[in-house]
mmCIF file of C-alpha atoms and ligand atoms in Angstrom:
data_model
loop_
_atom_site.group_PDB
_atom_site.id
_atom_site.type_symbol
_atom_site.label_atom_id
_atom_site.label_comp_id
_atom_site.label_asym_id
_atom_site.label_seq_id
_atom_site.Cartn_x
_atom_site.Cartn_y
_atom_site.Cartn_z
ATOM 1 C CA MET T 1 121.607 86.231 106.869
ATOM 2 C CA ALA T 2 124.502 87.564 104.820
ATOM 3 C CA TYR T 3 123.357 90.006 102.006
ATOM 4 C CA GLU T 4 125.482 91.386 99.314
ATOM 5 C CA PHE T 5 123.571 94.479 98.257
ATOM 6 C CA ILE T 6 121.619 95.506 101.446
ATOM 7 C CA THR T 7 122.624 95.730 105.114
ATOM 8 C CA THR T 8 120.260 95.311 107.948
ATOM 9 C CA HIS T 9 120.236 96.207 111.624
ATOM 10 C CA THR T 10 117.753 96.849 114.361
ATOM 11 C CA GLU T 11 117.279 99.961 116.458
ATOM 12 C CA GLY T 12 115.806 100.025 119.870
ATOM 13 C CA GLU T 13 115.163 96.336 119.507
ATOM 14 C CA LYS T 14 111.868 97.243 117.811
ATOM 15 C CA VAL T 15 112.700 98.804 114.445
ATOM 16 C CA GLY T 16 114.182 96.863 111.606
ATOM 17 C CA VAL T 17 116.332 99.166 109.257
ATOM 18 C CA ILE T 18 117.267 97.971 105.773
ATOM 19 C CA THR T 19 119.883 100.060 103.901
ATOM 20 C CA LEU T 20 120.236 99.711 100.097
ATOM 21 C CA ASN T 21 123.911 99.292 99.513
ATOM 22 C CA ARG T 22 125.128 99.445 95.942
ATOM 23 C CA PRO T 23 126.514 102.985 96.314
ATOM 24 C CA LYS T 24 128.642 103.032 93.045
ATOM 25 C CA GLN T 25 125.484 102.345 91.039
ATOM 26 C CA LEU T 26 123.416 104.831 93.145
ATOM 27 C CA ASN T 27 121.657 101.741 94.544
ATOM 28 C CA ALA T 28 120.249 100.758 91.194
ATOM 29 C CA LEU T 29 117.776 97.975 91.937
ATOM 30 C CA SER T 30 119.190 94.845 90.451
ATOM 31 C CA PRO T 31 117.168 91.524 90.504
ATOM 32 C CA GLN T 32 119.438 90.119 93.261
ATOM 33 C CA LEU T 33 119.118 93.317 95.411
ATOM 34 C CA MET T 34 115.264 92.981 95.161
ATOM 35 C CA VAL T 35 115.422 89.341 96.238
ATOM 36 C CA GLU T 36 117.599 90.401 99.182
ATOM 37 C CA LEU T 37 115.216 93.153 100.105
ATOM 38 C CA GLY T 38 112.252 90.757 99.863
ATOM 39 C CA GLN T 39 114.072 88.420 102.241
ATOM 40 C CA ALA T 40 114.961 91.059 104.779
ATOM 41 C CA LEU T 41 111.452 92.527 104.901
ATOM 42 C CA LYS T 42 109.960 89.064 105.424
ATOM 43 C CA ALA T 43 112.447 88.332 108.177
ATOM 44 C CA PHE T 44 111.615 91.548 110.013
ATOM 45 C CA ASP T 45 107.858 91.041 109.456
ATOM 46 C CA ALA T 46 108.131 87.474 111.095
ATOM 47 C CA ASP T 47 110.188 88.865 114.112
ATOM 48 C CA GLU T 48 107.853 89.443 116.944
ATOM 49 C CA ALA T 49 110.038 91.971 118.448
ATOM 50 C CA ILE T 50 109.984 94.216 115.408
ATOM 51 C CA GLY T 51 107.024 96.725 115.048
ATOM 52 C CA CYS T 52 108.062 98.890 112.021
ATOM 53 C CA MET T 53 110.554 98.840 109.239
ATOM 54 C CA ILE T 54 112.620 101.569 107.485
ATOM 55 C CA ILE T 55 114.061 101.251 104.030
ATOM 56 C CA THR T 56 116.936 103.842 103.211
ATOM 57 C CA GLY T 57 119.730 104.457 100.912
ATOM 58 C CA ASN T 58 122.608 106.813 101.241
ATOM 59 C CA GLU T 59 123.099 110.682 101.050
ATOM 60 C CA LYS T 60 123.346 110.527 97.169
ATOM 61 C CA ALA T 61 120.658 108.135 96.293
ATOM 62 C CA PHE T 62 117.768 106.220 97.787
ATOM 63 C CA ALA T 63 117.749 104.320 94.434
ATOM 64 C CA ALA T 64 118.220 105.673 90.963
ATOM 65 C CA GLY T 65 115.882 103.104 89.487
ATOM 66 C CA ALA T 66 115.948 99.485 88.304
ATOM 67 C CA ASP T 67 119.242 98.369 87.089
ATOM 68 C CA ILE T 68 119.532 99.564 83.479
ATOM 69 C CA GLY T 69 122.652 97.617 82.715
ATOM 70 C CA ALA T 70 120.753 94.384 83.748
ATOM 71 C CA MET T 71 117.708 95.295 81.706
ATOM 72 C CA ALA T 72 119.449 96.578 78.670
ATOM 73 C CA THR T 73 119.545 93.160 77.027
ATOM 74 C CA TYR T 74 116.316 91.681 78.322
ATOM 75 C CA SER T 75 113.954 90.506 75.471
ATOM 76 C CA PHE T 76 110.162 90.342 75.671
ATOM 77 C CA ALA T 77 110.393 86.687 76.399
ATOM 78 C CA ASP T 78 112.787 87.262 79.259
ATOM 79 C CA VAL T 79 110.578 89.825 81.102
ATOM 80 C CA TYR T 80 107.175 88.268 80.291
ATOM 81 C CA ARG T 81 108.090 84.715 80.794
ATOM 82 C CA ASP T 82 110.110 85.289 83.966
ATOM 83 C CA ASP T 83 107.511 87.847 85.210
ATOM 84 C CA TYR T 84 110.156 90.624 85.728
ATOM 85 C CA ILE T 85 109.169 92.991 88.657
ATOM 86 C CA THR T 86 106.231 90.967 89.766
ATOM 87 C CA ARG T 87 108.612 88.120 90.691
ATOM 88 C CA ASP T 88 110.866 90.039 92.975
ATOM 89 C CA TRP T 89 109.337 93.431 93.720
ATOM 90 C CA GLU T 90 105.865 92.540 94.904
ATOM 91 C CA THR T 91 107.076 91.044 98.215
ATOM 92 C CA ILE T 92 106.827 94.433 99.802
ATOM 93 C CA ARG T 93 103.058 94.517 99.208
ATOM 94 C CA THR T 94 102.723 91.361 101.395
ATOM 95 C CA ILE T 95 104.392 92.859 104.440
ATOM 96 C CA ARG T 96 101.822 93.609 107.187
ATOM 97 C CA LYS T 97 103.873 95.721 109.428
ATOM 98 C CA PRO T 98 104.450 99.337 108.389
ATOM 99 C CA VAL T 99 107.393 100.231 106.189
ATOM 100 C CA ILE T 100 108.701 103.766 106.021
ATOM 101 C CA ALA T 101 110.890 105.003 103.233
ATOM 102 C CA ALA T 102 113.596 107.353 104.402
ATOM 103 C CA VAL T 103 114.631 109.042 101.160
ATOM 104 C CA SER T 104 117.636 111.200 100.506
ATOM 105 C CA GLY T 105 119.030 111.908 97.150
ATOM 106 C CA PHE T 106 117.727 110.355 93.978
ATOM 107 C CA ALA T 107 114.597 108.299 94.119
ATOM 108 C CA LEU T 108 114.088 107.791 90.362
ATOM 109 C CA GLY T 109 112.189 105.233 88.294
ATOM 110 C CA GLY T 110 112.000 102.030 90.275
ATOM 111 C CA GLY T 111 113.487 103.928 93.216
ATOM 112 C CA CYS T 112 110.504 106.223 93.358
ATOM 113 C CA GLU T 113 108.260 103.289 92.802
ATOM 114 C CA LEU T 114 109.768 101.426 95.687
ATOM 115 C CA ALA T 115 109.457 104.465 97.977
ATOM 116 C CA MET T 116 105.765 104.603 96.871
ATOM 117 C CA MET T 117 105.300 100.861 97.809
ATOM 118 C CA CYS T 118 106.309 101.787 101.356
ATOM 119 C CA ASP T 119 103.558 102.922 103.626
ATOM 120 C CA PHE T 120 104.883 106.534 103.824
ATOM 121 C CA ILE T 121 107.871 108.581 102.699
ATOM 122 C CA ILE T 122 109.937 110.772 104.943
ATOM 123 C CA ALA T 123 112.286 112.880 102.728
ATOM 124 C CA ALA T 124 115.482 114.732 103.212
ATOM 125 C CA ASP T 125 115.707 118.257 101.752
ATOM 126 C CA ASN T 126 118.021 117.069 98.995
ATOM 127 C CA ALA T 127 115.672 114.280 97.755
ATOM 128 C CA LYS T 128 114.683 114.222 94.221
ATOM 129 C CA PHE T 129 111.774 112.172 92.781
ATOM 130 C CA GLY T 130 111.012 111.277 89.243
ATOM 131 C CA GLN T 131 109.863 108.667 86.585
ATOM 132 C CA PRO T 132 112.458 109.203 83.915
ATOM 133 C CA GLU T 133 111.793 105.834 82.245
ATOM 134 C CA ILE T 134 110.350 107.709 79.130
ATOM 135 C CA LYS T 135 113.962 108.737 78.348
ATOM 136 C CA LEU T 136 114.828 105.062 78.035
ATOM 137 C CA GLY T 137 112.129 104.239 75.564
ATOM 138 C CA ILE T 138 110.019 102.489 78.341
ATOM 139 C CA ILE T 139 107.448 103.570 80.898
ATOM 140 C CA PRO T 140 107.340 102.856 84.706
ATOM 141 C CA GLY T 141 106.993 99.182 85.415
ATOM 142 C CA ALA T 142 106.736 98.914 89.250
ATOM 143 C CA GLY T 143 103.372 100.762 89.783
ATOM 144 C CA GLY T 144 104.614 104.281 88.954
ATOM 145 C CA THR T 145 101.836 105.132 86.577
ATOM 146 C CA GLN T 146 99.212 104.005 89.099
ATOM 147 C CA ARG T 147 100.650 104.976 92.543
ATOM 148 C CA LEU T 148 101.979 108.496 91.409
ATOM 149 C CA PRO T 149 98.548 109.806 90.248
ATOM 150 C CA ARG T 150 96.975 108.544 93.463
ATOM 151 C CA ALA T 151 99.564 110.426 95.408
ATOM 152 C CA VAL T 152 99.922 113.704 93.461
ATOM 153 C CA GLY T 153 96.943 113.817 91.002
ATOM 154 C CA LYS T 154 96.755 113.305 87.311
ATOM 155 C CA ALA T 155 98.356 116.553 86.121
ATOM 156 C CA LYS T 156 101.641 116.216 88.050
ATOM 157 C CA ALA T 157 101.827 112.443 87.521
ATOM 158 C CA MET T 158 101.455 113.076 83.735
ATOM 159 C CA ASP T 159 104.087 115.749 83.768
ATOM 160 C CA LEU T 160 106.520 113.594 85.549
ATOM 161 C CA ALA T 161 105.848 110.485 83.464
ATOM 162 C CA LEU T 162 105.818 112.191 80.172
ATOM 163 C CA THR T 163 108.690 114.700 80.610
ATOM 164 C CA GLY T 164 110.873 112.548 82.922
ATOM 165 C CA ARG T 165 111.734 115.611 84.946
ATOM 166 C CA MET T 166 112.719 115.462 88.585
ATOM 167 C CA MET T 167 110.678 116.902 91.382
ATOM 168 C CA ASP T 168 112.549 118.241 94.526
ATOM 169 C CA ALA T 169 111.549 117.442 98.146
ATOM 170 C CA THR T 170 109.502 120.752 98.521
ATOM 171 C CA GLU T 171 107.388 119.982 95.521
ATOM 172 C CA ALA T 172 106.985 116.417 96.524
ATOM 173 C CA GLU T 173 105.686 117.403 99.952
ATOM 174 C CA ARG T 174 103.466 120.037 98.437
ATOM 175 C CA ALA T 175 102.022 117.528 96.044
ATOM 176 C CA GLY T 176 101.433 114.935 98.790
ATOM 177 C CA LEU T 177 104.009 112.360 97.784
ATOM 178 C CA VAL T 178 105.999 112.604 101.009
ATOM 179 C CA SER T 179 104.695 113.133 104.438
ATOM 180 C CA ARG T 180 107.535 115.099 105.902
ATOM 181 C CA VAL T 181 110.678 116.929 104.710
ATOM 182 C CA VAL T 182 113.615 117.252 107.127
ATOM 183 C CA PRO T 183 117.240 118.422 106.849
ATOM 184 C CA LEU T 184 119.432 115.708 105.438
ATOM 185 C CA ASP T 185 121.312 115.324 108.746
ATOM 186 C CA LYS T 186 118.095 114.791 110.581
ATOM 187 C CA LEU T 187 116.587 112.165 108.177
ATOM 188 C CA MET T 188 117.271 108.914 110.119
ATOM 189 C CA GLU T 189 116.521 110.561 113.469
ATOM 190 C CA GLU T 190 113.196 111.564 112.098
ATOM 191 C CA ALA T 191 112.400 108.218 110.459
ATOM 192 C CA LEU T 192 113.531 106.286 113.611
ATOM 193 C CA GLY T 193 111.322 108.593 115.861
ATOM 194 C CA ALA T 194 108.273 107.676 113.770
ATOM 195 C CA ALA T 195 109.193 104.037 113.557
ATOM 196 C CA LEU T 196 109.818 103.741 117.317
ATOM 197 C CA MET T 197 106.596 105.568 118.056
ATOM 198 C CA ILE T 198 104.673 103.114 115.746
ATOM 199 C CA SER T 199 106.404 100.204 117.307
ATOM 200 C CA GLY T 200 105.183 101.259 120.828
ATOM 201 C CA TYR T 201 101.499 101.091 119.866
ATOM 202 C CA GLY T 202 99.330 97.976 120.010
ATOM 203 C CA ARG T 203 100.407 95.822 117.084
ATOM 204 C CA MET T 204 96.936 94.826 116.048
ATOM 205 C CA ALA T 205 95.818 98.457 115.864
ATOM 206 C CA VAL T 206 98.795 99.253 113.768
ATOM 207 C CA LEU T 207 98.216 96.451 111.343
ATOM 208 C CA ALA T 208 94.502 97.307 111.105
ATOM 209 C CA ALA T 209 95.327 100.968 110.472
ATOM 210 C CA LYS T 210 97.673 100.040 107.611
ATOM 211 C CA GLU T 211 95.177 97.631 106.111
ATOM 212 C CA CYS T 212 92.408 100.075 106.260
ATOM 213 C CA VAL T 213 94.246 103.016 104.766
ATOM 214 C CA ASN T 214 95.418 100.735 101.915
ATOM 215 C CA ARG T 215 91.821 99.805 101.321
ATOM 216 C CA ALA T 216 91.285 103.500 100.408
ATOM 217 C CA TYR T 217 93.371 102.862 97.261
ATOM 218 C CA GLU T 218 91.844 99.734 96.167
ATOM 219 C CA GLY T 219 87.996 99.750 96.571
ATOM 220 C CA THR T 220 85.104 102.009 96.702
ATOM 221 C CA LEU T 221 84.451 104.493 99.508
ATOM 222 C CA ALA T 222 81.510 102.577 100.813
ATOM 223 C CA ASP T 223 83.518 99.182 100.951
ATOM 224 C CA GLY T 224 86.379 101.040 102.571
ATOM 225 C CA VAL T 225 84.334 102.535 105.223
ATOM 226 C CA MET T 226 82.559 99.263 105.997
ATOM 227 C CA PHE T 227 85.951 97.561 106.143
ATOM 228 C CA GLU T 228 87.193 100.163 108.527
ATOM 229 C CA ARG T 229 84.040 99.996 110.739
ATOM 230 C CA ARG T 230 84.453 96.145 111.106
ATOM 231 C CA MET T 231 88.127 96.456 111.905
ATOM 232 C CA PHE T 232 87.352 99.208 114.362
ATOM 233 C CA HIS T 233 84.819 96.973 116.025
ATOM 234 C CA ALA T 234 87.145 94.009 116.072
ATOM 235 C CA LEU T 235 89.916 96.026 118.042
ATOM 236 C CA PHE T 236 87.431 96.166 120.978
ATOM 237 C CA ALA T 237 88.227 92.412 121.433
ATOM 238 C CA THR T 238 91.798 93.211 122.191
ATOM 239 C CA ALA T 239 93.579 93.659 125.504
ATOM 240 C CA ASP T 240 95.453 96.600 123.969
ATOM 241 C CA GLN T 241 92.096 98.561 123.565
ATOM 242 C CA LYS T 242 91.414 97.989 127.254
ATOM 243 C CA GLU T 243 94.896 99.133 128.200
ATOM 244 C CA GLY T 244 94.916 102.144 125.896
ATOM 245 C CA MET T 245 91.664 103.504 127.143
ATOM 246 C CA ASP T 246 92.269 102.606 130.829
ATOM 247 C CA ALA T 247 95.636 104.351 130.662
ATOM 248 C CA PHE T 248 93.981 107.504 129.206
ATOM 249 C CA VAL T 249 91.239 107.485 131.795
ATOM 250 C CA ASN T 250 93.712 107.012 134.587
ATOM 251 C CA LYS T 251 96.177 109.494 133.204
ATOM 252 C CA ARG T 252 99.092 107.073 132.925
ATOM 253 C CA PRO T 253 101.212 105.842 130.028
ATOM 254 C CA ALA T 254 99.804 102.812 128.171
ATOM 255 C CA VAL T 255 101.863 99.592 127.964
ATOM 256 C CA PHE T 256 100.671 97.662 124.992
ATOM 257 C CA LYS T 257 101.251 93.888 124.901
ATOM 258 C CA HIS T 258 100.105 93.344 121.347
ATOM 259 C CA GLN T 259 97.310 91.143 122.391
HETATM 260 N N1 CAA V 301 120.816 101.401 86.654
HETATM 261 C C1 CAA V 301 122.200 101.183 86.551
HETATM 262 N N2 CAA V 301 123.219 101.936 86.800
HETATM 263 C C2 CAA V 301 122.917 103.202 87.206
HETATM 264 C C3 CAA V 301 121.566 103.658 87.322
HETATM 265 C C4 CAA V 301 120.530 102.740 87.021
HETATM 266 N N3 CAA V 301 119.214 103.075 87.186
HETATM 267 N N4 CAA V 301 121.655 104.980 87.734
HETATM 268 C C5 CAA V 301 122.841 105.339 87.858
HETATM 269 N N5 CAA V 301 123.726 104.291 87.522
HETATM 270 C C6 CAA V 301 125.214 104.238 87.588
HETATM 271 C C7 CAA V 301 125.733 105.010 86.440
HETATM 272 O O1 CAA V 301 125.753 104.149 85.270
HETATM 273 C C8 CAA V 301 127.046 105.322 86.981
HETATM 274 O O2 CAA V 301 127.923 104.105 86.834
HETATM 275 P P1 CAA V 301 129.419 104.259 86.284
HETATM 276 O O3 CAA V 301 130.166 104.970 87.427
HETATM 277 O O4 CAA V 301 129.878 102.874 86.386
HETATM 278 O O5 CAA V 301 129.468 104.921 85.031
HETATM 279 C C9 CAA V 301 126.869 105.545 88.392
HETATM 280 O O6 CAA V 301 125.614 104.875 88.750
HETATM 281 C C10 CAA V 301 126.792 106.883 88.841
HETATM 282 O O7 CAA V 301 125.800 107.583 87.955
HETATM 283 P P2 CAA V 301 126.107 108.920 87.180
HETATM 284 O O8 CAA V 301 127.533 109.023 86.766
HETATM 285 O O9 CAA V 301 125.193 108.886 85.976
HETATM 286 O O10 CAA V 301 125.707 110.004 88.329
HETATM 287 P P3 CAA V 301 125.162 111.467 88.103
HETATM 288 O O11 CAA V 301 125.276 112.091 89.419
HETATM 289 O O12 CAA V 301 125.935 112.152 86.922
HETATM 290 O O13 CAA V 301 123.642 111.297 87.529
HETATM 291 C C11 CAA V 301 121.503 110.336 87.682
HETATM 292 C C12 CAA V 301 122.661 110.851 88.415
HETATM 293 C C13 CAA V 301 120.698 111.562 87.146
HETATM 294 C C14 CAA V 301 120.592 109.619 88.665
HETATM 295 C C15 CAA V 301 121.947 109.428 86.510
HETATM 296 O O14 CAA V 301 122.643 108.334 86.965
HETATM 297 C C16 CAA V 301 120.670 108.776 85.899
HETATM 298 O O15 CAA V 301 119.908 109.375 85.128
HETATM 299 N N6 CAA V 301 120.303 107.508 86.213
HETATM 300 C C17 CAA V 301 119.340 106.700 85.540
HETATM 301 C C18 CAA V 301 117.835 107.059 86.242
HETATM 302 C C19 CAA V 301 116.841 106.363 85.558
HETATM 303 O O16 CAA V 301 116.703 106.425 84.259
HETATM 304 N N7 CAA V 301 116.061 105.566 86.214
HETATM 305 C C20 CAA V 301 115.007 104.681 85.783
HETATM 306 C C21 CAA V 301 115.473 103.272 85.470
HETATM 307 S S1 CAA V 301 114.307 102.285 84.640
HETATM 308 C C22 CAA V 301 113.218 101.709 85.803
HETATM 309 O O17 CAA V 301 113.331 102.008 87.022
HETATM 310 C C23 CAA V 301 112.152 100.908 85.346
HETATM 311 C C24 CAA V 301 111.110 100.612 86.345
HETATM 312 O O18 CAA V 301 110.105 101.370 86.393
HETATM 313 C C25 CAA V 301 111.082 99.423 87.189
#
C-alpha cells in the first residue's frame, strides 16, 4: 500500500517496521498520518509471517505531538461529534502482536502518548519525553494523563503534565517509562534485536504474555492473576509448549511453529 506520511518495510521477514515520515513537521501526528499508521499496524498484525512490529521516527523526532496546525481551528463540535483521537488513534490498542516504540529525539504530547500505547519503549540517549499540552491551553488527549502516572507514578506525571517540561532519556528510564536507553546510532539495532527475538518465540505465548501484562493495568490484582493462570494453563495445549520444553530438556534450540 502507498502511504504519504509513513513508510513501512520488513526486517528478517519477521518484523514489521513503521517509520513516521513528516520530518519537516517533526512527525506531527495529523489525522491522515494516524489513519495510515492504523492501516499499517493492522496489515502487519494480519500477516502471518510477522511476529513483532516497531514504530519509529527520525533522529530529531519520534513525534512532536498531535498536529497543532490541524487542531488550531477545531471547535468542540468538530472534536466531539467526529470523536477526534478515538476515531484514528485507538487502532493501536486492537493490535495483538507486540509493538515496540523505538524513540529518538522529541516524543512530546501525542508523540509521548503514542509511544506509551506501544508495548514498550526503547529510547536513544537523545530522546526527550513530555506532555506540553498545558502550554497550548489543553491537556493530553490520547491517554497521557492515564498512562503516564501508571508508568512513572503520580508525582512525576503531575510535574510533567502541569509544567509541560521535558524529561530526558536517563530520567525516563529511571522513572520506568522506557525499558532501555542506548546510544542513538544503536537504536534500531537494539529494537530490531528485541523484535527478532520476540518473533522467534511461540506466537501464542507471545500474544498471551502481552494480553496478561496489559491486564495488570486494567483490572484488580486478583482478576489479573486469575486471567494469567488460565492463559498459562491454556498454553499447555499448544505444540509450542511441547517443543519449547523438549528442546530445553534435550539441550537443543527450540523451533516454534506457532501452533
Ligand atoms: N504540530 C504541528 N507542527 C509542529 C509540531 C506539532 N505538534 N511540532 C513541531 N511542528 C513544526 C513547527 O511548527 C515547525 O514548522 P515550520 O518549520 O513550518 O515553522 C517545525 O515543526 C519545526 O519545529 P520548530 O521550529 O519548533 O523546532 P524546534 O527544534 O525549535 O523546537 C519543539 C522543537 C520543542 C518540539 C517545538 O517544535 C514544539 O514545542 N513543538 C510542539 C510540541 C507540542 O506542544 N506538542 C503537543 C501537541 S498537542 C497534543 O499532542 C494533543 C494530544 O495529546 C493528542
